[in-house]
Amino acid sequence: MADAAGAAPRRKPVKITKDNVSDLMAQVDAFVLDCDGVIWTPLATGMYPKAEEALDRLRGAGKKVMFVSNNSFHPPQEKFKLMGYPVSEDEVVVPSTVIARYLKKRGFEGQALVLASETFKRTLQDQGIDVVQRTAEDHPEKIIEFLRLVGKDAGKVKAVIVDFDLYLTGLDLVKAANYLREDPECLFFACATECNIPVGGKICLGPGYWTEIVERASGRKAQWVGKPAPMMVTEFLKDAHQLDMARSIFVGDSLEQDMGIANNCGMKKLLVLTGMTAIEDLETCDPNLIPDYYIDSVADLGRLLPKA
Amino acid sequence: MADAAGAAPRRKPVKITKDNVSDLMAQVDAFVLDCDGVIWTPLATGMYPKAEEALDRLRGAGKKVMFVSNNSFHPPQEKFKLMGYPVSEDEVVVPSTVIARYLKKRGFEGQALVLASETFKRTLQDQGIDVVQRTAEDHPEKIIEFLRLVGKDAGKVKAVIVDFDLYLTGLDLVKAANYLREDPECLFFACATECNIPVGGKICLGPGYWTEIVERASGRKAQWVGKPAPMMVTEFLKDAHQLDMARSIFVGDSLEQDMGIANNCGMKKLLVLTGMTAIEDLETCDPNLIPDYYIDSVADLGRLLPKA
């Protein structure tokens, strides 16, 4: 390798302190926050200490506060409610609500094959979308009978949606692959990206596996909705909430998902260190994911702001 | 690239003709045949013309005739029976019978989690192996309830077997991954290797996908039983039938699976051109897979032999 002496120096994020917090506040109208690792830990039953105060102080300073999460299974508004800090549904963006909105806005007709949780399906149904029902089918051993089951909804399904689905079946995957293969107009959305998800000492299998299989078997590429894809921000925050991206900041703990979506949408980037990223990770990460600012925790951000 | 003039010449297979067929017969005691593409086409209801006569003439010449297939779902003995040419079960080797034999021989105790067809499960049960039954479970949406289902057979399952399974569920895959991850003694067998299987104008999803997911999620590597892995030959033909590998020839249409298993077991290799391989493919294939002999069809092999 050539000597790196001539290379441009690696950009460094600015730590937010009492000396520069007012500069930041002057530049930003909206704080868009991830939740897992920022407001709470994934399995927690309460928010991080002083996270509530931080949100209150941001609001008190006249800032718009929004939450963007890949978790359509337990959407943040439910968790906030359980934790005694209710937020409006309008302040929360998850893939299921964005897809529901997207389909409704475009007058979607036809059925949706949804490899996801019942919560996810209800979100679509609440918007009038016809979701293919999974029935307790007979399990004939003859392939011809299996193909009859696969063919049952063929031609009617105009959208395939893949997310976290505990009870997915091989039949679902075969249906998804064939409908997408046979109908280039059939939409194909993928939400969360995880493959191996550790939960309660076990490994659960995430939607990353299912999306990959459906892509390989259908020859189609999914349209990603979850972070770091920009769809949740462009379809919702920008379009429905008219946020000015240049005056919005994404607050997250993950480089790839959170700093990634901010980077993909032209938002400012604020990293908190209460989740999956350590400050040392910035020395080796993709330079596009280096945040503009960092701070130890959301609580610390609150502490720097005046009381609401 | 350097000029290839100095490279060793590529080995060429010998076409079997009336001039050399008796040399071949003098060197070989056992003909081990693949079925799909050799005896019949996968979806056919009858054998290739004159295939029956060829098998009769091989037997008439005093040769042992065996059939090795990766298809435990519709094992060749069933297809032979339907076609009016019954063969003995003892002459047929498929992954399910080899695994059943392997487990029985080693006094396997514990349960087997079998991601495969009912036919496959019955083959194991006929040998006294306790197969985990798939029940119509409730589908609670809470992860804690899902984990209870995953945990139900934990500790009892001592073998995970993955093959062609039309009705596989995500729960099966999560169970498989966790049992293998938690118990290094739990055996892990994978049978057929296919991913996308075209059937009746649709794409079915094959066991290659399921094996890959279970391997990635468990951090374990499956022991392959199907061709080209040597297990079907070494466990059965060599061990149970005492075949001398050096005096046995594998007759198949696939380079990777058929010539592959022959290569991995020290058998002679005979390629037929009625299936998935054209003679031109030999110019570019892995040199280890180049057959010793080739012939247009099994029928032609029969024609070169005297009447039984």
XYZ file of C-alpha atoms in Angstrom:
616
model
C 0.000 0.000 0.000
C 1.139 3.537 -0.689
C 1.946 5.744 2.264
C -1.212 7.440 3.525
C 0.536 10.730 4.361
C -1.046 12.437 1.390
C -4.602 11.194 2.100
C -7.310 13.584 3.303
C -7.633 13.493 7.097
C -10.566 11.473 8.451
C -13.465 13.695 9.464
C -14.088 13.801 13.221
C -17.472 14.329 14.844
C -18.033 17.225 17.211
C -18.959 16.342 20.775
C -21.980 18.348 21.916
C -21.162 20.431 24.971
C -22.601 23.439 26.755
C -20.370 25.619 24.554
C -21.783 24.510 21.227
C -25.289 23.208 21.998
C -26.939 26.518 21.139
C -25.233 26.533 17.702
C -26.696 23.078 17.073
C -30.158 24.108 18.251
C -30.063 27.124 15.952
C -29.433 24.873 12.943
C -32.049 22.201 13.642
C -35.875 22.267 13.637
C -36.543 18.541 14.028
C -34.980 15.757 16.077
C -35.681 12.324 14.601
C -34.777 9.596 17.068
C -34.234 5.879 16.840
C -35.541 4.128 19.985
C -33.699 0.821 20.704
C -30.349 1.817 22.205
C -31.322 5.507 22.295
C -34.479 5.736 24.439
C -34.390 2.226 25.912
C -32.595 -1.105 25.546
C -34.450 -3.605 23.341
C -35.754 -5.793 26.179
C -36.211 -3.030 28.771
C -39.479 -2.204 30.448
C -38.458 1.381 31.118
C -36.756 4.271 29.350
C -33.107 5.194 29.975
C -32.753 7.479 32.998
C -33.530 11.082 32.095
C -34.507 10.187 28.511
C -38.010 11.455 29.224
C -36.627 14.763 30.472
C -34.498 15.094 27.329
C -37.528 14.636 25.074
C -39.467 17.178 27.111
C -36.658 19.718 26.855
C -36.338 19.268 23.080
C -40.053 19.879 22.757
C -39.809 22.783 25.198
C -37.194 24.333 22.926
C -39.774 24.306 20.116
C -38.303 21.377 18.226
C -40.333 18.752 16.428
C -39.592 15.298 17.876
C -40.184 12.137 15.809
C -39.294 8.479 16.261
C -38.192 6.227 13.405
C -37.802 2.500 14.052
C -37.579 -0.669 11.970
C -39.749 -2.438 14.538
C -43.261 -2.866 13.153
C -43.791 -5.860 15.455
C -43.679 -3.846 18.703
C -43.950 -0.301 17.362
C -42.478 2.393 19.618
C -45.845 4.003 20.374
C -46.896 0.774 22.182
C -43.693 0.691 24.157
C -43.943 4.389 25.058
C -47.483 3.758 26.285
C -46.387 0.824 28.468
C -43.662 3.035 29.911
C -46.127 5.737 30.845
C -44.908 8.336 28.350
C -47.508 8.232 25.591
C -46.561 9.769 22.255
C -48.870 10.419 19.346
C -49.019 7.770 16.597
C -48.262 10.596 14.237
C -44.846 11.066 15.814
C -43.781 7.463 15.100
C -42.622 6.001 11.795
C -42.217 2.239 11.248
C -42.197 0.268 7.977
C -45.759 -1.054 8.386
C -47.332 2.395 8.639
C -45.211 3.715 5.787
C -46.189 0.850 3.484
C -49.852 1.199 4.457
C -49.697 4.898 3.675
C -47.787 4.305 0.425
C -50.308 1.744 -0.832
C -53.355 3.742 0.203
C -52.039 6.950 -1.372
C -51.541 5.148 -4.687
C -55.011 3.563 -4.657
C -53.586 0.065 -4.334
C -55.981 -2.647 -5.475
C -55.441 -6.356 -5.154
C -54.281 -8.440 -2.243
C -51.125 -8.185 -0.169
C -49.210 -11.311 0.821
C -47.710 -10.287 4.147
C -44.959 -12.370 5.747
C -45.051 -10.473 9.007
C -46.675 -10.246 12.423
C -50.388 -9.919 13.089
C -49.677 -6.359 14.287
C -48.235 -5.572 10.878
C -51.215 -7.095 9.068
C -53.680 -5.152 11.216
C -51.869 -1.897 10.348
C -52.483 -2.611 6.655
C -56.047 -3.780 7.176
C -56.818 -0.612 9.139
C -56.040 1.260 5.927
C -58.433 -0.931 3.959
C -55.804 -3.183 2.418
C -56.876 -6.743 1.639
C -54.372 -9.094 3.278
C -54.148 -12.766 2.239
C -55.260 -14.836 5.198
C -53.105 -17.745 6.295
C -55.405 -20.700 6.834
C -54.774 -24.048 8.469
C -54.380 -25.840 5.155
C -54.373 -29.547 4.721
C -50.858 -30.717 4.095
C -51.167 -33.072 1.147
C -47.905 -34.776 0.302
C -48.418 -34.627 -3.458
C -46.591 -31.776 -5.173
C -49.570 -31.222 -7.452
C -51.713 -30.487 -4.391
C -49.053 -28.195 -2.989
C -48.962 -26.300 -6.281
C -52.727 -25.909 -6.088
C -52.261 -24.151 -2.728
C -49.527 -21.966 -4.240
C -51.806 -21.087 -7.158
C -54.786 -20.223 -4.974
C -54.035 -16.503 -4.700
C -51.999 -16.188 -7.907
C -52.995 -13.225 -10.045
C -54.771 -11.521 -7.133
C -51.683 -10.739 -5.060
C -50.225 -7.399 -6.136
C -47.859 -6.791 -3.222
C -45.506 -9.039 -1.256
C -44.260 -7.675 2.068
C -41.556 -9.368 4.137
C -40.852 -8.539 7.766
C -40.391 -10.294 11.106
C -42.736 -13.315 11.048
C -42.518 -15.937 13.778
C -44.929 -18.302 12.060
C -43.875 -18.072 8.457
C -44.160 -21.247 6.373
C -42.380 -22.627 3.345
C -45.698 -22.272 1.522
C -45.636 -18.507 2.163
C -42.135 -18.263 0.709
C -43.017 -20.337 -2.358
C -46.130 -18.206 -2.940
C -44.113 -15.000 -2.582
C -41.405 -16.167 -4.972
C -43.852 -17.315 -7.639
C -46.182 -14.295 -7.556
C -43.205 -11.953 -7.908
C -41.701 -14.058 -10.649
C -44.929 -14.286 -12.627
C -46.055 -10.681 -12.265
C -43.485 -7.900 -12.756
C -46.120 -5.408 -11.546
C -46.418 -7.133 -8.171
C -44.777 -4.857 -5.588
C -42.092 -6.262 -3.285
C -41.240 -4.582 0.024
C -38.723 -5.723 2.626
C -38.676 -4.152 6.062
C -36.235 -5.036 8.831
C -32.913 -6.501 7.663
C -31.836 -8.767 10.533
C -31.000 -12.461 10.057
C -29.984 -13.928 13.429
C -31.818 -12.202 16.275
C -30.766 -13.164 19.812
C -33.811 -13.207 22.120
C -34.043 -14.701 25.586
C -30.970 -16.898 25.126
C -32.226 -18.310 21.810
C -31.621 -17.308 18.215
C -34.702 -16.231 16.296
C -34.574 -16.058 12.528
C -35.139 -12.634 11.096
C -36.616 -11.321 7.872
C -33.199 -10.927 6.255
C -33.245 -14.674 5.538
C -36.744 -14.647 4.070
C -36.070 -11.631 1.857
C -32.889 -13.199 0.554
C -34.665 -16.461 -0.331
C -37.553 -14.699 -2.070
C -35.101 -12.534 -4.016
C -33.019 -15.542 -5.095
C -36.042 -17.644 -6.068
C -37.969 -14.889 -7.851
C -35.105 -13.061 -9.523
C -36.591 -9.824 -8.145
C -35.061 -7.230 -5.840
C -37.030 -6.010 -2.854
C -37.679 -2.347 -2.248
C -36.238 -1.793 1.218
C -38.357 0.186 3.623
C -36.444 -0.196 6.887
C -33.383 1.869 7.843
C -30.918 2.591 6.280
C -33.153 2.774 3.180
C -34.539 6.303 2.839
C -38.190 5.331 2.239
C -39.455 5.885 5.800
C -38.007 9.375 5.802
C -38.794 10.412 2.244
C -42.338 8.998 2.227
C -43.299 10.168 5.658
C -41.194 12.784 7.378
C -40.458 14.763 4.262
C -43.652 14.252 2.341
C -46.354 14.029 5.039
C -44.660 16.157 7.721
C -42.887 18.575 5.398
C -39.648 18.364 7.365
C -36.715 20.229 5.874
C -34.037 17.556 5.723
C -31.193 20.059 5.953
C -32.662 21.317 9.236
C -33.395 17.862 10.672
C -31.036 15.664 12.663
C -31.172 11.905 13.084
C -30.276 10.707 16.580
C -29.254 7.065 16.692
C -26.901 4.458 18.109
C -26.233 2.463 14.951
C -23.797 3.532 12.269
C -25.198 1.459 9.460
C -28.920 1.920 10.069
C -29.178 5.317 11.785
C -26.245 7.302 10.423
C -26.967 5.440 7.166
C -30.541 6.664 6.771
C -29.469 10.204 7.734
C -26.723 10.055 5.142
C -29.143 8.728 2.520
C -31.644 11.533 3.193
C -29.380 14.550 3.612
C -30.062 14.902 7.361
C -27.543 15.881 10.012
C -26.246 12.983 12.080
C -26.000 12.683 15.865
C -24.587 9.496 17.391
C -25.344 8.461 20.981
C -23.115 5.929 22.710
C -25.779 4.085 24.752
C -26.332 1.406 22.125
C -24.422 -0.645 19.629
C -21.619 1.780 18.695
C -18.482 2.765 20.601
C -16.552 5.932 19.809
C -13.609 3.815 18.571
C -15.802 2.367 15.800
C -15.639 5.732 14.069
C -11.957 5.243 13.341
C -12.642 2.386 10.936
C -16.205 2.819 9.684
C -17.349 3.857 6.223
C -16.514 7.613 6.133
C -20.083 8.376 4.958
C -21.367 7.064 8.266
C -19.228 9.286 10.478
C -21.696 11.463 12.412
C -21.557 15.255 12.495
C -22.010 15.206 16.277
C -21.869 12.751 19.111
C -22.871 12.703 22.751
C -22.751 10.024 25.441
C -26.517 9.726 25.805
C -29.816 11.352 25.022
C -29.971 12.178 28.736
C -26.805 14.270 28.333
C -28.393 16.147 25.463
C -31.295 16.940 27.780
C -28.972 18.122 30.525
C -27.443 20.712 28.200
C -30.836 22.210 27.401
C -32.809 24.530 29.674
C -35.762 23.123 31.627
C -39.002 23.018 29.696
C -2.422 -15.643 -19.530
C 0.595 -17.773 -20.292
C 0.496 -19.974 -23.365
C -1.077 -23.306 -22.480
C 1.186 -25.324 -24.792
C 3.094 -26.701 -21.812
C 0.001 -27.721 -19.836
C -0.967 -31.361 -19.462
C -3.580 -32.337 -22.054
C -7.155 -32.564 -20.766
C -8.219 -36.172 -20.177
C -10.881 -37.405 -22.600
C -13.507 -40.027 -21.776
C -13.723 -43.216 -23.834
C -16.972 -43.772 -25.713
C -18.289 -47.285 -25.077
C -18.642 -49.211 -28.329
C -18.925 -52.836 -29.380
C -15.126 -52.926 -29.637
C -14.426 -52.032 -25.998
C -17.574 -53.047 -24.112
C -16.161 -56.435 -23.119
C -13.034 -54.760 -21.651
C -15.320 -52.611 -19.516
C -17.438 -55.585 -18.423
C -14.296 -57.480 -17.416
C -13.279 -54.634 -15.097
C -16.615 -54.036 -13.407
C -18.718 -56.143 -10.995
C -21.346 -53.572 -10.052
C -23.269 -50.907 -11.946
C -24.578 -48.178 -9.676
C -27.098 -46.022 -11.487
C -28.659 -42.659 -10.867
C -32.316 -42.623 -11.998
C -33.531 -39.111 -12.992
C -32.066 -38.461 -16.450
C -30.676 -41.994 -16.691
C -33.668 -44.358 -16.342
C -36.442 -41.777 -16.736
C -37.014 -38.025 -16.886
C -38.015 -36.505 -13.549
C -41.719 -36.053 -14.363
C -42.119 -39.134 -16.610
C -44.548 -41.934 -15.968
C -42.445 -44.426 -17.875
C -38.806 -45.482 -18.255
C -36.675 -44.379 -21.210
C -37.148 -46.732 -24.187
C -35.052 -49.876 -23.788
C -33.832 -48.899 -20.319
C -35.548 -51.976 -18.915
C -33.769 -54.195 -21.433
C -30.429 -52.624 -20.517
C -30.954 -53.369 -16.817
C -31.936 -56.942 -17.663
C -28.816 -57.441 -19.795
C -26.525 -56.041 -17.083
C -28.076 -58.492 -14.623
C -27.885 -61.263 -17.233
C -24.159 -60.604 -17.516
C -23.843 -61.351 -13.795
C -23.439 -57.757 -12.672
C -24.838 -56.314 -9.493
C -27.218 -53.427 -10.295
C -27.954 -50.733 -7.701
C -29.719 -47.380 -7.792
C -28.520 -44.318 -5.889
C -30.725 -41.227 -5.810
C -30.993 -38.060 -3.737
C -34.785 -38.347 -3.908
C -36.096 -39.587 -0.558
C -39.455 -37.935 -1.301
C -40.361 -40.233 -4.206
C -37.750 -42.974 -3.800
C -36.898 -44.876 -6.989
C -38.397 -48.167 -5.761
C -41.846 -46.509 -5.759
C -41.358 -45.151 -9.242
C -40.071 -48.494 -10.537
C -43.165 -50.152 -9.080
C -45.497 -47.667 -10.770
C -43.701 -48.329 -14.052
C -44.212 -52.049 -13.767
C -40.546 -52.941 -13.229
C -40.309 -53.658 -9.519
C -36.850 -53.675 -7.965
C -35.943 -54.796 -4.485
C -35.733 -52.117 -1.785
C -32.305 -53.484 -1.106
C -31.141 -52.354 -4.541
C -32.044 -48.714 -3.892
C -30.113 -46.170 -1.850
C -31.570 -42.779 -0.899
C -30.557 -40.433 1.947
C -33.524 -41.376 4.180
C -32.691 -45.081 4.231
C -28.998 -44.395 4.752
C -29.654 -42.070 7.698
C -32.137 -44.553 9.205
C -29.542 -47.313 8.882
C -26.762 -45.090 10.239
C -28.755 -44.083 13.320
C -30.024 -47.593 14.020
C -26.574 -49.130 13.678
C -25.177 -46.661 16.217
C -28.001 -47.273 18.713
C -29.291 -43.719 18.340
C -31.373 -42.568 21.281
C -33.287 -39.334 21.511
C -35.586 -37.648 19.079
C -34.997 -36.599 15.488
C -36.236 -33.238 14.223
C -36.932 -33.974 10.566
C -37.522 -31.148 8.094
C -38.597 -33.470 5.305
C -41.538 -35.267 3.731
C -43.856 -37.681 5.500
C -42.297 -40.458 3.393
C -38.909 -39.572 4.857
C -40.267 -39.555 8.411
C -41.939 -42.935 7.941
C -38.624 -44.411 6.750
C -37.035 -43.356 10.040
C -39.996 -44.450 12.145
C -39.948 -47.873 10.481
C -36.471 -48.254 11.985
C -37.777 -47.335 15.426
C -36.539 -43.754 15.413
C -38.565 -41.263 17.436
C -39.473 -38.371 15.149
C -40.670 -35.037 16.572
C -44.275 -34.596 15.492
C -45.325 -31.319 13.964
C -48.529 -30.262 15.653
C -51.014 -27.569 14.765
C -49.694 -25.149 17.374
C -51.425 -22.038 18.508
C -49.671 -19.044 17.049
C -49.280 -16.668 19.962
C -47.826 -13.339 18.903
C -45.673 -12.919 21.988
C -42.038 -13.887 21.498
C -41.971 -15.449 24.951
C -44.699 -17.880 23.865
C -42.852 -18.608 20.635
C -39.708 -19.377 22.616
C -41.721 -21.776 24.756
C -42.626 -23.688 21.564
C -38.963 -23.650 20.503
C -37.949 -24.954 23.913
C -40.521 -27.746 23.973
C -38.259 -30.416 22.481
C -34.931 -28.863 23.532
C -32.555 -31.341 25.109
C -34.447 -34.328 23.697
C -33.606 -33.751 20.038
C -30.312 -35.447 19.202
C -30.499 -35.295 15.402
C -31.628 -32.634 12.941
C -32.283 -33.793 9.381
C -32.988 -31.400 6.502
C -34.438 -32.495 3.174
C -37.216 -31.551 0.770
C -40.116 -30.331 2.930
C -43.122 -28.683 1.335
C -44.670 -27.697 4.656
C -41.687 -26.521 6.629
C -42.255 -23.638 9.048
C -40.098 -20.899 10.480
C -40.614 -22.579 13.854
C -38.956 -25.757 12.532
C -35.950 -23.746 11.358
C -35.636 -21.873 14.648
C -35.855 -25.151 16.577
C -33.228 -26.753 14.352
C -30.842 -23.822 14.682
C -31.156 -23.621 18.453
C -30.876 -27.350 19.206
C -27.724 -27.577 17.091
C -26.296 -24.438 18.644
C -26.982 -25.583 22.203
C -25.893 -29.205 21.864
C -22.642 -29.968 20.015
C -23.544 -33.680 20.220
C -26.759 -33.166 18.260
C -26.238 -34.704 14.806
C -26.945 -32.607 11.707
C -27.642 -34.223 8.346
C -28.479 -32.511 5.060
C -29.773 -34.519 2.115
C -30.624 -33.083 -1.289
C -28.813 -29.848 -2.191
C -31.251 -28.049 -4.527
C -32.458 -24.487 -3.892
C -34.808 -23.479 -6.734
C -36.699 -26.485 -8.081
C -38.836 -25.914 -11.170
C -42.023 -28.020 -10.970
C -45.126 -27.675 -13.098
C -44.302 -24.130 -14.210
C -43.687 -22.943 -10.637
C -40.557 -22.637 -8.546
C -40.492 -24.783 -5.410
C -37.959 -24.027 -2.698
C -35.520 -26.816 -2.032
C -33.605 -27.967 1.026
C -30.468 -26.081 -0.010
C -32.071 -22.917 1.366
C -33.098 -24.503 4.665
C -29.711 -26.103 5.236
C -27.945 -22.823 4.552
C -30.147 -20.943 7.036
C -29.720 -23.554 9.772
C -25.957 -23.567 9.219
C -25.737 -19.759 9.360
C -27.946 -19.482 12.432
C -26.415 -22.376 14.385
C -22.775 -21.945 13.428
C -22.717 -25.691 12.649
C -21.918 -27.452 9.386
C -24.248 -30.177 8.140
C -23.010 -33.630 7.301
C -24.085 -34.054 3.684
C -25.718 -37.347 2.804
C -26.926 -36.717 -0.758
C -24.693 -36.951 -3.839
C -21.944 -35.857 -4.385
C -21.139 -36.539 -0.707
C -19.797 -40.086 -0.338
C -21.993 -41.100 2.602
C -24.634 -43.054 0.644
C -21.941 -45.104 -1.015
C -19.591 -45.576 1.898
C -22.316 -46.345 4.454
C -24.375 -48.576 2.252
C -22.861 -49.946 -0.923
C -19.423 -50.462 0.492
C -20.279 -51.327 4.069
C -23.600 -53.209 3.809
C -23.190 -54.619 0.287
C -19.425 -55.114 0.374
C -18.970 -53.635 -3.073
C -15.390 -53.242 -4.225
C -15.241 -49.575 -5.220
C -12.460 -50.137 -7.732
C -14.652 -52.678 -9.533
C -17.830 -50.585 -9.398
C -18.956 -47.971 -11.880
C -21.335 -45.067 -11.293
C -23.674 -44.389 -14.205
C -25.151 -40.905 -14.160
C -26.144 -37.831 -16.135
C -24.864 -35.151 -13.776
C -21.254 -34.118 -13.541
C -21.365 -32.561 -10.121
C -23.586 -35.067 -8.343
C -22.971 -38.347 -10.183
C -19.409 -38.082 -11.431
C -18.768 -36.240 -8.168
C -19.844 -39.077 -5.868
C -17.936 -41.592 -8.037
C -14.859 -39.417 -7.796
C -15.262 -39.067 -4.034
C -15.574 -42.849 -3.574
C -12.940 -44.171 -5.956
C -15.490 -45.630 -8.385
C -15.246 -45.659 -12.147
C -17.378 -43.057 -13.895
C -19.777 -43.518 -16.813
C -21.671 -40.512 -18.142
C -24.909 -40.867 -20.114
C -26.145 -37.999 -22.277
C -29.901 -38.390 -21.711
C -30.004 -35.936 -18.828
C -28.481 -32.693 -17.724
C -25.027 -32.940 -19.320
C -23.943 -32.450 -22.942
C -20.654 -33.808 -24.245
C -19.372 -30.233 -24.722
C -19.648 -29.627 -20.983
C -16.645 -31.898 -20.508
C -14.389 -29.347 -22.176
C -14.814 -26.866 -19.345
C -15.764 -28.866 -16.256
C -13.658 -29.562 -13.187
C -11.102 -32.137 -14.450
C -11.942 -34.414 -11.497
C -15.459 -34.776 -12.853
C -14.457 -35.921 -16.344
C -15.879 -39.452 -16.684
C -13.787 -42.472 -17.661
C -16.451 -43.510 -20.169
C -19.496 -42.048 -21.836
C -22.368 -43.372 -23.918
C -25.433 -41.733 -25.425
C -27.923 -43.605 -23.257
C -28.394 -46.531 -20.929
C -30.363 -48.120 -23.778
C -27.210 -48.028 -25.938
C -25.281 -49.769 -23.193
C -27.916 -52.505 -23.262
C -27.709 -52.796 -27.034
C -23.997 -53.552 -26.803
C -24.573 -56.432 -24.391
C -25.842 -59.877 -25.351
C -29.481 -60.750 -24.635
C -30.139 -61.999 -21.124
